[in-house]
Amino acid sequence: MGKSTGFLEFQRLSEASLPVAERVRNYKEFVLHLSDEEAKVQGARCMDCGIPFCNNGCPVNNIIPDFNDLVFRQDWKQAIDVLHSTNNFPEFTGRICPAPCEAACTLNINSDAVGIKSIEHAIIDKAWENGWVVPQPPAQKTGKKVAVVGSGPAGMAAAQQLARAGHDVTVFEKNSRIGGLLRYGIPDFKMEKSHIDRRVEQMQAEGVTFRTGVQVGPLPEGSPVHSDGTTVVSPDQLKAEFDAVILAGGAEQPRDLPVPGRELAGVHFAMDFLPQQNRVVAGDAVPGQIMATGKHVVVIGGGDTGSDCVGTSNRHGAASVVQFELMPQPPEAENKPLVWPYWPIKLRTSSSHEEGCERDWAIATKEFIGENGKVTQVKTVRVEWKDGRMQEVAGSEQLLKADLVLLAMGFVSPAASIIDSFGVEKDGRGNAKATTDGEGCYATNVAKVFAAGDMRRGQSLVVWAIREGRQCAREVDQFLMGTTTLPR
């Protein structure tokens, strides 16, 4: 490493953010990437640790010590080349990845981890600013055609890799814009959608064709147009027209909460609420948009989706926001000698929480109470966990004022209709069944049909989607050509 004693000399520096009062007035990104000098100092903290556990902690196996050293030496052009060798879209991961690489950092054993995510963010932003991110069209075409169903990070990664290998790739997306849950599930204040748009332009220049407003599934009777206006393409059409098909849709089936009063107006899934605001930011008209303005909002679920609901509600101008979680409150800090280098369970406070939110843990929902068909209160009870089993605490019931309830308890599986329409076998969790070991990785039981991302593994991280898209592309290239030069 360029500065062998840097981890002893320099402290971790987190990226700066705009003040809360300023950022909640709009939906723009508010995290500021490091300056060149700041990034250099943070890169200097990377140890010559011998075994870089960060590489394995990162699902796409980013070559982290190398680009840290290159940033320390201010060789930014080489740094983006190293970063792009494993990650198609570092502007996505540099903004919204929770950074499992940092949890695995050797320095994290007894100190603050290297700020790997902030360095990645700085590298890709500088690459775009300097025009280093350019189309990479193939030297020659193979004449093979591949259909990718779903345009989230898994579908985009698979499509880009296969196009660069010389195949003719068509991406099918049911929505009017490319990006899948990356576009419609991630608020713009965490990642502005211009980052997706310029990657789409790059991929089009590389030969990828995008078809939006197309639903893949069983044809409706009498017309190839769905009731919502989208064109419908059947699985048989895709299998007949293309040499391979990749199912790369997202995990879209949210976990429900079947308690009394669930039918009341004002109780919504988070993924009914968040995409609407993203569409409004994009300039779409959304009649009857779900708004938190002036309302007492209760968010049920303590994960990232719940946090996104908190941030969006604050920007709407909610009167109050309460978020609670069924599990007990995690510790402020993890027991590092016990859990390193694995992802630890510890209290995580997001930027949305900092903007204003009351949080609580070990609470279960008993009932939604309403008047005139609209929710007005949530009845809760405290719970205790003993031997892995949940027990209600007697006498702990309480009522929370609620004009809007957002269910953000995770997702259970991809849409069953598309999996079933292809005749693909499902695993025990309702995902498309496909192995990642041995021969035929990512291949389903249906000839020339593959699955990757949330469609195969269930709800997961953007970085895992990119990894699976890349690996699936390699397997498809091997299937089509009998050999492949695409990286794992």
CSV table of C-alpha atoms in Angstrom, one decimal:
chain,number,residue,atom,x,y,z
A,1,MET,CA,0.0,0.0,0.0
A,2,GLY,CA,1.1,3.5,-0.6
A,3,LYS,CA,0.9,4.6,3.0
A,4,SER,CA,1.7,1.6,5.2
A,5,THR,CA,1.1,3.5,8.4
A,6,GLY,CA,-1.9,5.5,7.2
A,7,PHE,CA,-4.4,3.5,9.4
A,8,LEU,CA,-2.4,4.7,12.4
A,9,GLU,CA,-2.2,8.3,11.3
A,10,PHE,CA,-5.6,9.2,9.9
A,11,GLN,CA,-9.2,8.9,11.2
A,12,ARG,CA,-12.2,7.8,9.3
A,13,LEU,CA,-14.0,10.7,7.6
A,14,SER,CA,-17.7,10.2,6.7
A,15,GLU,CA,-19.2,12.0,3.7
A,16,ALA,CA,-20.8,15.3,4.5
A,17,SER,CA,-24.6,15.9,4.1
A,18,LEU,CA,-26.7,19.0,3.6
A,19,PRO,CA,-28.5,20.3,6.7
A,20,VAL,CA,-31.8,18.6,7.5
A,21,ALA,CA,-33.8,21.8,7.2
A,22,GLU,CA,-32.5,22.2,3.6
A,23,ARG,CA,-32.7,18.7,2.3
A,24,VAL,CA,-36.3,17.9,3.4
A,25,ARG,CA,-37.6,20.6,1.2
A,26,ASN,CA,-36.9,18.6,-2.0
A,27,TYR,CA,-36.1,15.1,-3.3
A,28,LYS,CA,-32.6,15.7,-4.5
A,29,GLU,CA,-29.5,13.8,-3.2
A,30,PHE,CA,-27.9,15.5,-0.2
A,31,VAL,CA,-24.8,13.4,0.4
A,32,LEU,CA,-21.6,15.1,-0.9
A,33,HIS,CA,-18.8,12.9,-2.1
A,34,LEU,CA,-15.3,13.3,-0.8
A,35,SER,CA,-12.9,15.8,-2.2
A,36,ASP,CA,-9.8,14.5,-4.0
A,37,GLU,CA,-7.7,15.2,-0.9
A,38,GLU,CA,-10.2,13.7,1.5
A,39,ALA,CA,-10.4,10.5,-0.7
A,40,LYS,CA,-6.7,10.3,-0.8
A,41,VAL,CA,-6.4,10.4,3.0
A,42,GLN,CA,-9.2,7.8,3.4
A,43,GLY,CA,-7.5,5.6,0.8
A,44,ALA,CA,-4.3,5.8,2.9
A,45,ARG,CA,-6.1,4.2,5.8
A,46,CYS,CA,-6.3,0.9,3.9
A,47,MET,CA,-3.9,-1.6,5.5
A,48,ASP,CA,-1.5,-3.9,3.9
A,49,CYS,CA,-3.4,-6.6,5.8
A,50,GLY,CA,-2.3,-9.7,3.8
A,51,ILE,CA,-5.8,-11.2,3.4
A,52,PRO,CA,-8.3,-8.6,2.2
A,53,PHE,CA,-11.5,-9.9,3.8
A,54,CYS,CA,-13.3,-6.9,2.2
A,55,ASN,CA,-13.1,-8.6,-1.2
A,56,ASN,CA,-15.2,-11.5,0.1
A,57,GLY,CA,-17.4,-9.3,2.1
A,58,CYS,CA,-18.4,-7.5,-1.1
A,59,PRO,CA,-20.9,-9.6,-3.1
A,60,VAL,CA,-19.4,-8.5,-6.5
A,61,ASN,CA,-15.9,-9.1,-5.1
A,62,ASN,CA,-14.7,-5.6,-5.8
A,63,ILE,CA,-10.8,-5.4,-5.8
A,64,ILE,CA,-11.0,-2.9,-2.9
A,65,PRO,CA,-7.3,-2.6,-1.7
A,66,ASP,CA,-6.2,-1.9,-5.3
A,67,PHE,CA,-8.6,1.0,-5.9
A,68,ASN,CA,-8.0,2.3,-2.4
A,69,ASP,CA,-4.3,2.5,-3.2
A,70,LEU,CA,-4.9,4.0,-6.7
A,71,VAL,CA,-7.0,6.8,-5.1
A,72,PHE,CA,-4.2,7.4,-2.5
A,73,ARG,CA,-1.8,7.8,-5.5
A,74,GLN,CA,-4.5,10.0,-7.3
A,75,ASP,CA,-4.6,7.6,-10.3
A,76,TRP,CA,-8.3,8.0,-10.7
A,77,LYS,CA,-8.5,6.7,-14.3
A,78,GLN,CA,-6.9,3.4,-13.3
A,79,ALA,CA,-9.1,3.3,-10.2
A,80,ILE,CA,-12.3,3.4,-12.2
A,81,ASP,CA,-11.0,0.7,-14.5
A,82,VAL,CA,-10.4,-1.6,-11.5
A,83,LEU,CA,-13.8,-0.8,-10.1
A,84,HIS,CA,-15.6,-1.4,-13.4
A,85,SER,CA,-13.8,-4.7,-13.8
A,86,THR,CA,-16.1,-6.2,-11.1
A,87,ASN,CA,-19.1,-3.8,-10.9
A,88,ASN,CA,-21.1,-2.5,-13.8
A,89,PHE,CA,-22.9,0.2,-11.8
A,90,PRO,CA,-20.7,1.6,-8.9
A,91,GLU,CA,-22.8,4.8,-8.9
A,92,PHE,CA,-25.7,2.7,-7.7
A,93,THR,CA,-23.8,0.8,-5.0
A,94,GLY,CA,-21.7,3.8,-4.0
A,95,ARG,CA,-25.0,5.5,-3.0
A,96,ILE,CA,-27.4,2.8,-1.7
A,97,CYS,CA,-25.3,-0.3,-0.8
A,98,PRO,CA,-25.1,-0.9,3.0
A,99,ALA,CA,-21.4,-1.7,2.5
A,100,PRO,CA,-20.9,-5.3,3.8
A,101,CYS,CA,-17.3,-4.8,2.7
A,102,GLU,CA,-16.7,-2.3,5.5
A,103,ALA,CA,-18.1,-4.8,8.1
A,104,ALA,CA,-15.4,-7.2,6.8
A,105,CYS,CA,-12.6,-4.7,6.8
A,106,THR,CA,-9.6,-5.9,8.8
A,107,LEU,CA,-9.3,-2.5,10.4
A,108,ASN,CA,-12.9,-2.9,11.7
A,109,ILE,CA,-11.7,-5.5,14.2
A,110,ASN,CA,-10.8,-2.8,16.7
A,111,SER,CA,-11.2,0.5,15.0
A,112,ASP,CA,-13.3,2.3,12.4
A,113,ALA,CA,-13.4,0.5,9.0
A,114,VAL,CA,-11.9,2.1,5.9
A,115,GLY,CA,-14.6,4.3,4.2
A,116,ILE,CA,-14.8,2.0,1.2
A,117,LYS,CA,-18.2,3.1,0.1
A,118,SER,CA,-17.3,6.8,0.1
A,119,ILE,CA,-14.2,6.1,-1.9
A,120,GLU,CA,-16.2,4.1,-4.5
A,121,HIS,CA,-18.7,7.0,-4.7
A,122,ALA,CA,-15.9,9.5,-5.3
A,123,ILE,CA,-14.3,7.3,-8.0
A,124,ILE,CA,-17.4,6.9,-10.1
A,125,ASP,CA,-18.5,10.5,-9.8
A,126,LYS,CA,-15.1,11.6,-11.0
A,127,ALA,CA,-15.2,9.1,-13.9
A,128,TRP,CA,-18.5,10.6,-15.1
A,129,GLU,CA,-17.2,14.1,-14.7
A,130,ASN,CA,-14.2,13.4,-16.8
A,131,GLY,CA,-15.9,11.4,-19.5
A,132,TRP,CA,-14.3,8.1,-18.7
A,133,VAL,CA,-17.5,6.1,-18.7
A,134,VAL,CA,-18.1,5.4,-22.4
A,135,PRO,CA,-19.9,2.7,-24.4
A,136,GLN,CA,-18.0,-0.5,-25.0
A,137,PRO,CA,-19.7,-2.1,-28.1
A,138,PRO,CA,-18.5,-5.6,-29.0
A,139,ALA,CA,-15.9,-6.1,-31.7
A,140,GLN,CA,-18.1,-8.6,-33.5
A,141,LYS,CA,-21.6,-9.9,-33.2
A,142,THR,CA,-22.5,-13.5,-32.5
A,143,GLY,CA,-26.0,-13.6,-34.1
A,144,LYS,CA,-27.5,-14.9,-30.9
A,145,LYS,CA,-30.5,-13.2,-29.3
A,146,VAL,CA,-31.2,-13.0,-25.6
A,147,ALA,CA,-34.4,-11.7,-23.9
A,148,VAL,CA,-34.0,-10.2,-20.4
A,149,VAL,CA,-37.3,-9.9,-18.5
A,150,GLY,CA,-37.0,-7.1,-15.9
A,151,SER,CA,-34.8,-4.0,-16.0
A,152,GLY,CA,-33.7,-3.7,-12.4
A,153,PRO,CA,-30.0,-4.0,-11.5
A,154,ALA,CA,-29.8,-7.8,-12.2
A,155,GLY,CA,-31.4,-7.4,-15.6
A,156,MET,CA,-29.3,-4.4,-16.5
A,157,ALA,CA,-26.1,-6.1,-15.4
A,158,ALA,CA,-26.9,-9.2,-17.3
A,159,ALA,CA,-27.9,-7.3,-20.4
A,160,GLN,CA,-24.8,-5.2,-20.5
A,161,GLN,CA,-22.4,-8.1,-20.1
A,162,LEU,CA,-24.2,-10.1,-22.8
A,163,ALA,CA,-24.2,-7.1,-25.2
A,164,ARG,CA,-20.5,-6.7,-24.7
A,165,ALA,CA,-20.1,-10.4,-25.5
A,166,GLY,CA,-21.7,-9.7,-28.9
A,167,HIS,CA,-25.2,-10.9,-28.4
A,168,ASP,CA,-28.4,-9.1,-29.4
A,169,VAL,CA,-30.1,-8.3,-26.1
A,170,THR,CA,-33.6,-7.0,-25.6
A,171,VAL,CA,-34.8,-6.0,-22.1
A,172,PHE,CA,-38.5,-6.1,-21.4
A,173,GLU,CA,-39.9,-3.8,-18.7
A,174,LYS,CA,-43.6,-3.5,-17.7
A,175,ASN,CA,-43.2,0.0,-16.5
A,176,SER,CA,-42.8,3.1,-18.6
A,177,ARG,CA,-39.2,3.7,-17.5
A,178,ILE,CA,-36.2,1.4,-17.1
A,179,GLY,CA,-34.8,0.6,-13.6
A,180,GLY,CA,-37.3,-1.7,-11.9
A,181,LEU,CA,-37.3,-1.4,-8.1
A,182,LEU,CA,-34.1,0.7,-8.4
A,183,ARG,CA,-36.2,3.4,-10.1
A,184,TYR,CA,-39.5,2.9,-8.3
A,185,GLY,CA,-38.5,1.6,-4.9
A,186,ILE,CA,-35.5,3.8,-4.0
A,187,PRO,CA,-36.4,7.4,-3.2
A,188,ASP,CA,-34.8,10.1,-5.4
A,189,PHE,CA,-33.2,11.7,-2.3
A,190,LYS,CA,-31.1,8.5,-1.9
A,191,MET,CA,-30.4,8.1,-5.6
A,192,GLU,CA,-31.5,10.4,-8.4
A,193,LYS,CA,-32.7,8.6,-11.4
A,194,SER,CA,-30.4,10.4,-13.8
A,195,HIS,CA,-27.8,7.8,-12.8
A,196,ILE,CA,-30.0,5.1,-14.4
A,197,ASP,CA,-30.8,7.2,-17.4
A,198,ARG,CA,-27.2,7.7,-18.5
A,199,ARG,CA,-26.4,4.0,-18.0
A,200,VAL,CA,-29.4,3.2,-20.3
A,201,GLU,CA,-27.9,5.6,-22.9
A,202,GLN,CA,-24.5,3.8,-22.6
A,203,MET,CA,-26.2,0.4,-22.9
A,204,GLN,CA,-28.2,1.5,-26.0
A,205,ALA,CA,-24.9,2.6,-27.6
A,206,GLU,CA,-23.6,-0.9,-26.8
A,207,GLY,CA,-26.5,-2.5,-28.7
A,208,VAL,CA,-29.1,-3.2,-25.9
A,209,THR,CA,-32.7,-2.7,-27.0
A,210,PHE,CA,-35.1,-1.6,-24.3
A,211,ARG,CA,-38.9,-2.3,-24.6
A,212,THR,CA,-40.9,-0.5,-21.9
A,213,GLY,CA,-44.6,-0.9,-21.2
A,214,VAL,CA,-44.4,-4.6,-22.0
A,215,GLN,CA,-45.8,-7.2,-19.6
A,216,VAL,CA,-44.4,-10.7,-20.0
A,217,GLY,CA,-46.9,-13.4,-19.0
A,218,PRO,CA,-50.1,-15.2,-20.1
A,219,LEU,CA,-51.9,-13.4,-22.9
A,220,PRO,CA,-55.3,-11.9,-21.9
A,221,GLU,CA,-58.3,-13.3,-23.8
A,222,GLY,CA,-59.1,-11.5,-27.0
A,223,SER,CA,-56.2,-8.9,-27.0
A,224,PRO,CA,-52.5,-8.7,-26.6
A,225,VAL,CA,-53.0,-5.6,-24.5
A,226,HIS,CA,-53.4,-5.7,-20.8
A,227,SER,CA,-56.2,-3.8,-19.0
A,228,ASP,CA,-53.7,-1.2,-17.8
A,229,GLY,CA,-52.6,-0.5,-21.3
A,230,THR,CA,-49.3,-2.5,-21.3
A,231,THR,CA,-48.5,-4.8,-24.2
A,232,VAL,CA,-48.4,-8.4,-23.3
A,233,VAL,CA,-45.8,-10.8,-24.7
A,234,SER,CA,-46.2,-14.5,-23.9
A,235,PRO,CA,-43.5,-16.8,-22.7
A,236,ASP,CA,-44.0,-19.0,-25.8
A,237,GLN,CA,-43.3,-15.9,-28.0
A,238,LEU,CA,-40.0,-15.2,-26.2
A,239,LYS,CA,-38.8,-18.8,-26.3
A,240,ALA,CA,-39.6,-18.9,-30.0
A,241,GLU,CA,-37.9,-15.6,-30.9
A,242,PHE,CA,-34.9,-15.7,-28.6
A,243,ASP,CA,-32.0,-18.2,-28.1
A,244,ALA,CA,-32.1,-17.6,-24.3
A,245,VAL,CA,-34.4,-15.9,-21.8
A,246,ILE,CA,-33.3,-14.5,-18.4
A,247,LEU,CA,-36.0,-13.9,-15.7
A,248,ALA,CA,-34.7,-11.0,-13.7
A,249,GLY,CA,-37.7,-9.4,-12.1
A,250,GLY,CA,-37.8,-8.1,-8.6
A,251,ALA,CA,-39.4,-9.5,-5.4
A,252,GLU,CA,-42.7,-7.7,-5.6
A,253,GLN,CA,-45.0,-9.6,-3.3
A,254,PRO,CA,-45.0,-7.6,0.0
A,255,ARG,CA,-45.6,-9.3,3.4
A,256,ASP,CA,-49.1,-8.4,4.5
A,257,LEU,CA,-50.4,-7.9,8.1
A,258,PRO,CA,-53.8,-9.7,8.3
A,259,VAL,CA,-55.2,-8.1,11.5
A,260,PRO,CA,-58.6,-6.7,12.2
A,261,GLY,CA,-59.1,-3.3,10.3
A,262,ARG,CA,-56.6,-4.2,7.6
A,263,GLU,CA,-59.3,-3.1,5.0
A,264,LEU,CA,-59.5,0.5,6.3
A,265,ALA,CA,-58.6,3.3,4.0
A,266,GLY,CA,-55.3,4.8,4.9
A,267,VAL,CA,-53.5,1.4,5.4
A,268,HIS,CA,-51.1,0.9,2.5
A,269,PHE,CA,-48.1,-1.2,1.5
A,270,ALA,CA,-44.9,0.8,1.4
A,271,MET,CA,-44.6,-0.1,-2.3
A,272,ASP,CA,-47.9,1.5,-3.0
A,273,PHE,CA,-46.6,4.7,-1.4
A,274,LEU,CA,-43.0,5.0,-2.5
A,275,PRO,CA,-43.3,4.5,-6.3
A,276,GLN,CA,-46.0,7.1,-6.5
A,277,GLN,CA,-43.6,9.8,-5.2
A,278,ASN,CA,-40.9,8.7,-7.6
A,279,ARG,CA,-43.3,9.0,-10.5
A,280,VAL,CA,-44.3,12.5,-9.4
A,281,VAL,CA,-40.6,13.5,-9.2
A,282,ALA,CA,-40.2,12.2,-12.7
A,283,GLY,CA,-43.0,14.4,-13.9
A,284,ASP,CA,-45.8,11.9,-14.1
A,285,ALA,CA,-49.3,12.7,-13.1
A,286,VAL,CA,-50.5,10.5,-10.2
A,287,PRO,CA,-54.2,11.0,-9.5
A,288,GLY,CA,-55.1,10.2,-5.9
A,289,GLN,CA,-51.5,10.1,-4.7
A,290,ILE,CA,-51.1,8.8,-1.2
A,291,MET,CA,-49.8,11.7,0.8
A,292,ALA,CA,-48.5,12.1,4.3
A,293,THR,CA,-49.0,15.8,4.5
A,294,GLY,CA,-50.3,16.9,7.9
A,295,LYS,CA,-50.9,13.3,8.9
A,296,HIS,CA,-49.8,11.2,11.8
A,297,VAL,CA,-47.9,8.4,10.1
A,298,VAL,CA,-47.1,5.0,11.5
A,299,VAL,CA,-44.5,2.9,9.6
A,300,ILE,CA,-44.6,-0.8,10.5
A,301,GLY,CA,-41.2,-2.4,9.8
A,302,GLY,CA,-37.7,-1.4,10.8
A,303,GLY,CA,-35.7,-2.0,7.6
A,304,ASP,CA,-34.6,0.1,4.7
A,305,THR,CA,-38.0,0.3,3.1
A,306,GLY,CA,-39.5,1.6,6.3
A,307,SER,CA,-36.7,4.2,6.6
A,308,ASP,CA,-37.5,5.3,3.0
A,309,CYS,CA,-41.1,5.7,4.1
A,310,VAL,CA,-40.0,7.9,7.0
A,311,GLY,CA,-37.9,10.1,4.7
A,312,THR,CA,-40.6,10.5,2.1
A,313,SER,CA,-43.3,11.3,4.8
A,314,ASN,CA,-41.0,14.0,6.3
A,315,ARG,CA,-40.7,15.6,2.8
A,316,HIS,CA,-44.5,15.5,2.4
A,317,GLY,CA,-44.8,17.4,5.7
A,318,ALA,CA,-46.2,14.8,8.0
A,319,ALA,CA,-47.5,15.9,11.4
A,320,SER,CA,-45.6,13.1,13.1
A,321,VAL,CA,-43.8,9.8,12.1
A,322,VAL,CA,-43.6,6.7,14.3
A,323,GLN,CA,-41.7,3.6,13.1
A,324,PHE,CA,-41.7,0.4,15.1
A,325,GLU,CA,-40.3,-3.1,14.7
A,326,LEU,CA,-41.4,-6.5,15.9
A,327,MET,CA,-37.9,-7.6,16.9
A,328,PRO,CA,-36.1,-6.2,20.0
A,329,GLN,CA,-33.8,-3.2,19.8
A,330,PRO,CA,-30.4,-4.3,18.6
A,331,PRO,CA,-27.2,-3.2,20.5
A,332,GLU,CA,-25.7,0.1,19.9
A,333,ALA,CA,-22.4,-1.6,18.8
A,334,GLU,CA,-21.7,-5.1,17.8
A,335,ASN,CA,-19.4,-7.6,19.6
A,336,LYS,CA,-16.7,-7.3,17.0
A,337,PRO,CA,-14.5,-10.3,18.1
A,338,LEU,CA,-17.6,-12.4,17.9
A,339,VAL,CA,-19.1,-11.4,14.6
A,340,TRP,CA,-16.3,-10.0,12.4
A,341,PRO,CA,-16.0,-10.3,9.4
A,342,TYR,CA,-19.7,-11.0,9.0
A,343,TRP,CA,-22.5,-8.6,8.7
A,344,PRO,CA,-23.4,-7.6,12.3
A,345,ILE,CA,-26.8,-7.0,13.9
A,346,LYS,CA,-26.6,-3.6,15.5
A,347,LEU,CA,-28.6,-0.4,15.8
A,348,ARG,CA,-28.5,1.5,12.5
A,349,THR,CA,-29.8,5.1,12.3
A,350,SER,CA,-30.4,6.3,8.7
A,351,SER,CA,-30.4,9.8,7.4
A,352,SER,CA,-34.2,9.6,7.3
A,353,HIS,CA,-34.4,8.8,11.0
A,354,GLU,CA,-32.2,11.9,11.7
A,355,GLU,CA,-34.7,14.0,9.8
A,356,GLY,CA,-37.4,13.3,12.4
A,357,CYS,CA,-38.9,10.0,13.6
A,358,GLU,CA,-39.9,8.3,16.8
A,359,ARG,CA,-38.6,4.7,16.8
A,360,ASP,CA,-39.6,1.8,19.0
A,361,TRP,CA,-38.9,-2.0,19.1
A,362,ALA,CA,-40.5,-5.2,20.3
A,363,ILE,CA,-44.0,-4.1,19.4
A,364,ALA,CA,-46.7,-6.1,17.5
A,365,THR,CA,-49.8,-4.8,15.8
A,366,LYS,CA,-53.1,-6.0,17.2
A,367,GLU,CA,-55.6,-4.1,15.3
A,368,PHE,CA,-56.3,-1.1,13.0
A,369,ILE,CA,-59.1,1.1,14.4
A,370,GLY,CA,-61.1,3.6,12.2
A,371,GLU,CA,-64.0,5.8,11.8
A,372,ASN,CA,-66.2,6.1,8.7
A,373,GLY,CA,-64.0,3.5,7.0
A,374,LYS,CA,-60.7,5.4,7.5
A,375,VAL,CA,-57.9,4.4,9.9
A,376,THR,CA,-57.6,6.6,13.0
A,377,GLN,CA,-55.5,4.5,15.4
A,378,VAL,CA,-53.3,1.5,15.6
A,379,LYS,CA,-53.6,-0.9,18.6
A,380,THR,CA,-50.2,-2.4,19.6
A,381,VAL,CA,-48.9,-4.6,22.3
A,382,ARG,CA,-45.3,-5.0,23.6
A,383,VAL,CA,-43.7,-8.4,23.1
A,384,GLU,CA,-40.8,-10.3,24.6
A,385,TRP,CA,-38.7,-12.9,22.9
A,386,LYS,CA,-37.8,-16.0,24.9
A,387,ASP,CA,-36.0,-19.0,23.4
A,388,GLY,CA,-36.7,-17.7,20.0
A,389,ARG,CA,-40.5,-17.4,20.6
A,390,MET,CA,-42.6,-14.3,20.9
A,391,GLN,CA,-44.8,-13.6,23.8
A,392,GLU,CA,-47.1,-10.7,24.4
A,393,VAL,CA,-46.5,-8.6,27.6
A,394,ALA,CA,-49.7,-8.6,29.6
A,395,GLY,CA,-51.2,-5.1,30.1
A,396,SER,CA,-49.0,-3.5,27.5
A,397,GLU,CA,-51.5,-2.6,24.9
A,398,GLN,CA,-51.6,1.0,23.7
A,399,LEU,CA,-53.2,3.1,21.0
A,400,LEU,CA,-51.2,5.2,18.5
A,401,LYS,CA,-52.9,8.0,16.6
A,402,ALA,CA,-52.6,7.2,12.8
A,403,ASP,CA,-54.0,8.8,9.7
A,404,LEU,CA,-51.7,6.9,7.5
A,405,VAL,CA,-50.2,3.4,8.1
A,406,LEU,CA,-47.4,2.1,5.8
A,407,LEU,CA,-46.6,-1.6,5.9
A,408,ALA,CA,-42.9,-2.1,5.3
A,409,MET,CA,-42.2,-5.6,6.5
A,410,GLY,CA,-40.3,-6.9,3.6
A,411,PHE,CA,-41.2,-9.0,0.5
A,412,VAL,CA,-42.0,-12.7,0.4
A,413,SER,CA,-41.4,-13.6,-3.3
A,414,PRO,CA,-41.4,-12.5,-6.9
A,415,ALA,CA,-44.7,-12.3,-8.9
A,416,ALA,CA,-45.9,-15.9,-9.2
A,417,SER,CA,-47.7,-15.2,-12.5
A,418,ILE,CA,-44.5,-14.8,-14.5
A,419,ILE,CA,-42.8,-17.8,-13.0
A,420,ASP,CA,-45.8,-20.0,-13.4
A,421,SER,CA,-46.4,-18.8,-17.0
A,422,PHE,CA,-43.0,-20.1,-18.0
A,423,GLY,CA,-43.5,-23.4,-16.2
A,424,VAL,CA,-40.5,-22.7,-14.0
A,425,GLU,CA,-40.2,-24.7,-10.8
A,426,LYS,CA,-40.2,-22.7,-7.6
A,427,ASP,CA,-38.2,-23.2,-4.4
A,428,GLY,CA,-39.8,-23.4,-0.9
A,429,ARG,CA,-40.0,-19.6,-0.8
A,430,GLY,CA,-41.7,-19.1,-4.1
A,431,ASN,CA,-38.6,-18.0,-6.0
A,432,ALA,CA,-37.6,-19.4,-9.4
A,433,LYS,CA,-35.6,-22.5,-8.6
A,434,ALA,CA,-32.1,-22.3,-10.1
A,435,THR,CA,-28.8,-23.4,-8.6
A,436,THR,CA,-25.5,-21.4,-8.5
A,437,ASP,CA,-23.3,-24.5,-8.1
A,438,GLY,CA,-21.9,-26.9,-10.7
A,439,GLU,CA,-23.0,-27.1,-14.3
A,440,GLY,CA,-26.0,-25.2,-15.5
A,441,CYS,CA,-25.8,-22.4,-13.0
A,442,TYR,CA,-28.8,-20.0,-13.0
A,443,ALA,CA,-30.6,-22.4,-15.4
A,444,THR,CA,-34.2,-23.3,-14.6
A,445,ASN,CA,-35.9,-26.6,-15.4
A,446,VAL,CA,-37.3,-25.0,-18.6
A,447,ALA,CA,-34.9,-25.2,-21.6
A,448,LYS,CA,-33.0,-22.0,-22.3
A,449,VAL,CA,-34.7,-20.1,-19.5
A,450,PHE,CA,-32.5,-18.7,-16.7
A,451,ALA,CA,-33.2,-16.8,-13.5
A,452,ALA,CA,-31.2,-14.2,-11.5
A,453,GLY,CA,-31.4,-11.6,-8.9
A,454,ASP,CA,-34.5,-11.3,-6.6
A,455,MET,CA,-36.3,-13.6,-9.0
A,456,ARG,CA,-34.0,-16.4,-8.0
A,457,ARG,CA,-32.8,-15.5,-4.5
A,458,GLY,CA,-35.7,-13.4,-3.1
A,459,GLN,CA,-35.5,-9.9,-1.7
A,460,SER,CA,-31.9,-8.8,-1.5
A,461,LEU,CA,-29.4,-6.0,-2.0
A,462,VAL,CA,-28.7,-4.1,-5.2
A,463,VAL,CA,-25.1,-5.4,-5.0
A,464,TRP,CA,-26.3,-9.0,-4.9
A,465,ALA,CA,-28.5,-8.3,-7.9
A,466,ILE,CA,-25.6,-6.9,-9.9
A,467,ARG,CA,-23.5,-10.0,-8.9
A,468,GLU,CA,-26.2,-12.4,-10.0
A,469,GLY,CA,-26.8,-10.6,-13.3
A,470,ARG,CA,-23.1,-10.7,-14.1
A,471,GLN,CA,-22.8,-14.4,-13.2
A,472,CYS,CA,-26.0,-15.3,-15.0
A,473,ALA,CA,-24.7,-13.5,-18.1
A,474,ARG,CA,-21.6,-15.7,-18.0
A,475,GLU,CA,-23.6,-18.9,-17.8
A,476,VAL,CA,-25.9,-17.8,-20.7
A,477,ASP,CA,-22.8,-16.9,-22.8
A,478,GLN,CA,-21.4,-20.3,-22.1
A,479,PHE,CA,-24.7,-22.0,-23.0
A,480,LEU,CA,-25.0,-20.1,-26.3
A,481,MET,CA,-21.3,-20.3,-27.4
A,482,GLY,CA,-19.9,-23.4,-25.6
A,483,THR,CA,-17.2,-21.1,-24.1
A,484,THR,CA,-17.1,-17.7,-22.5
A,485,THR,CA,-14.7,-14.9,-21.6
A,486,LEU,CA,-17.1,-13.1,-19.4
A,487,PRO,CA,-15.8,-12.7,-15.8
A,488,ARG,CA,-17.6,-14.3,-12.8
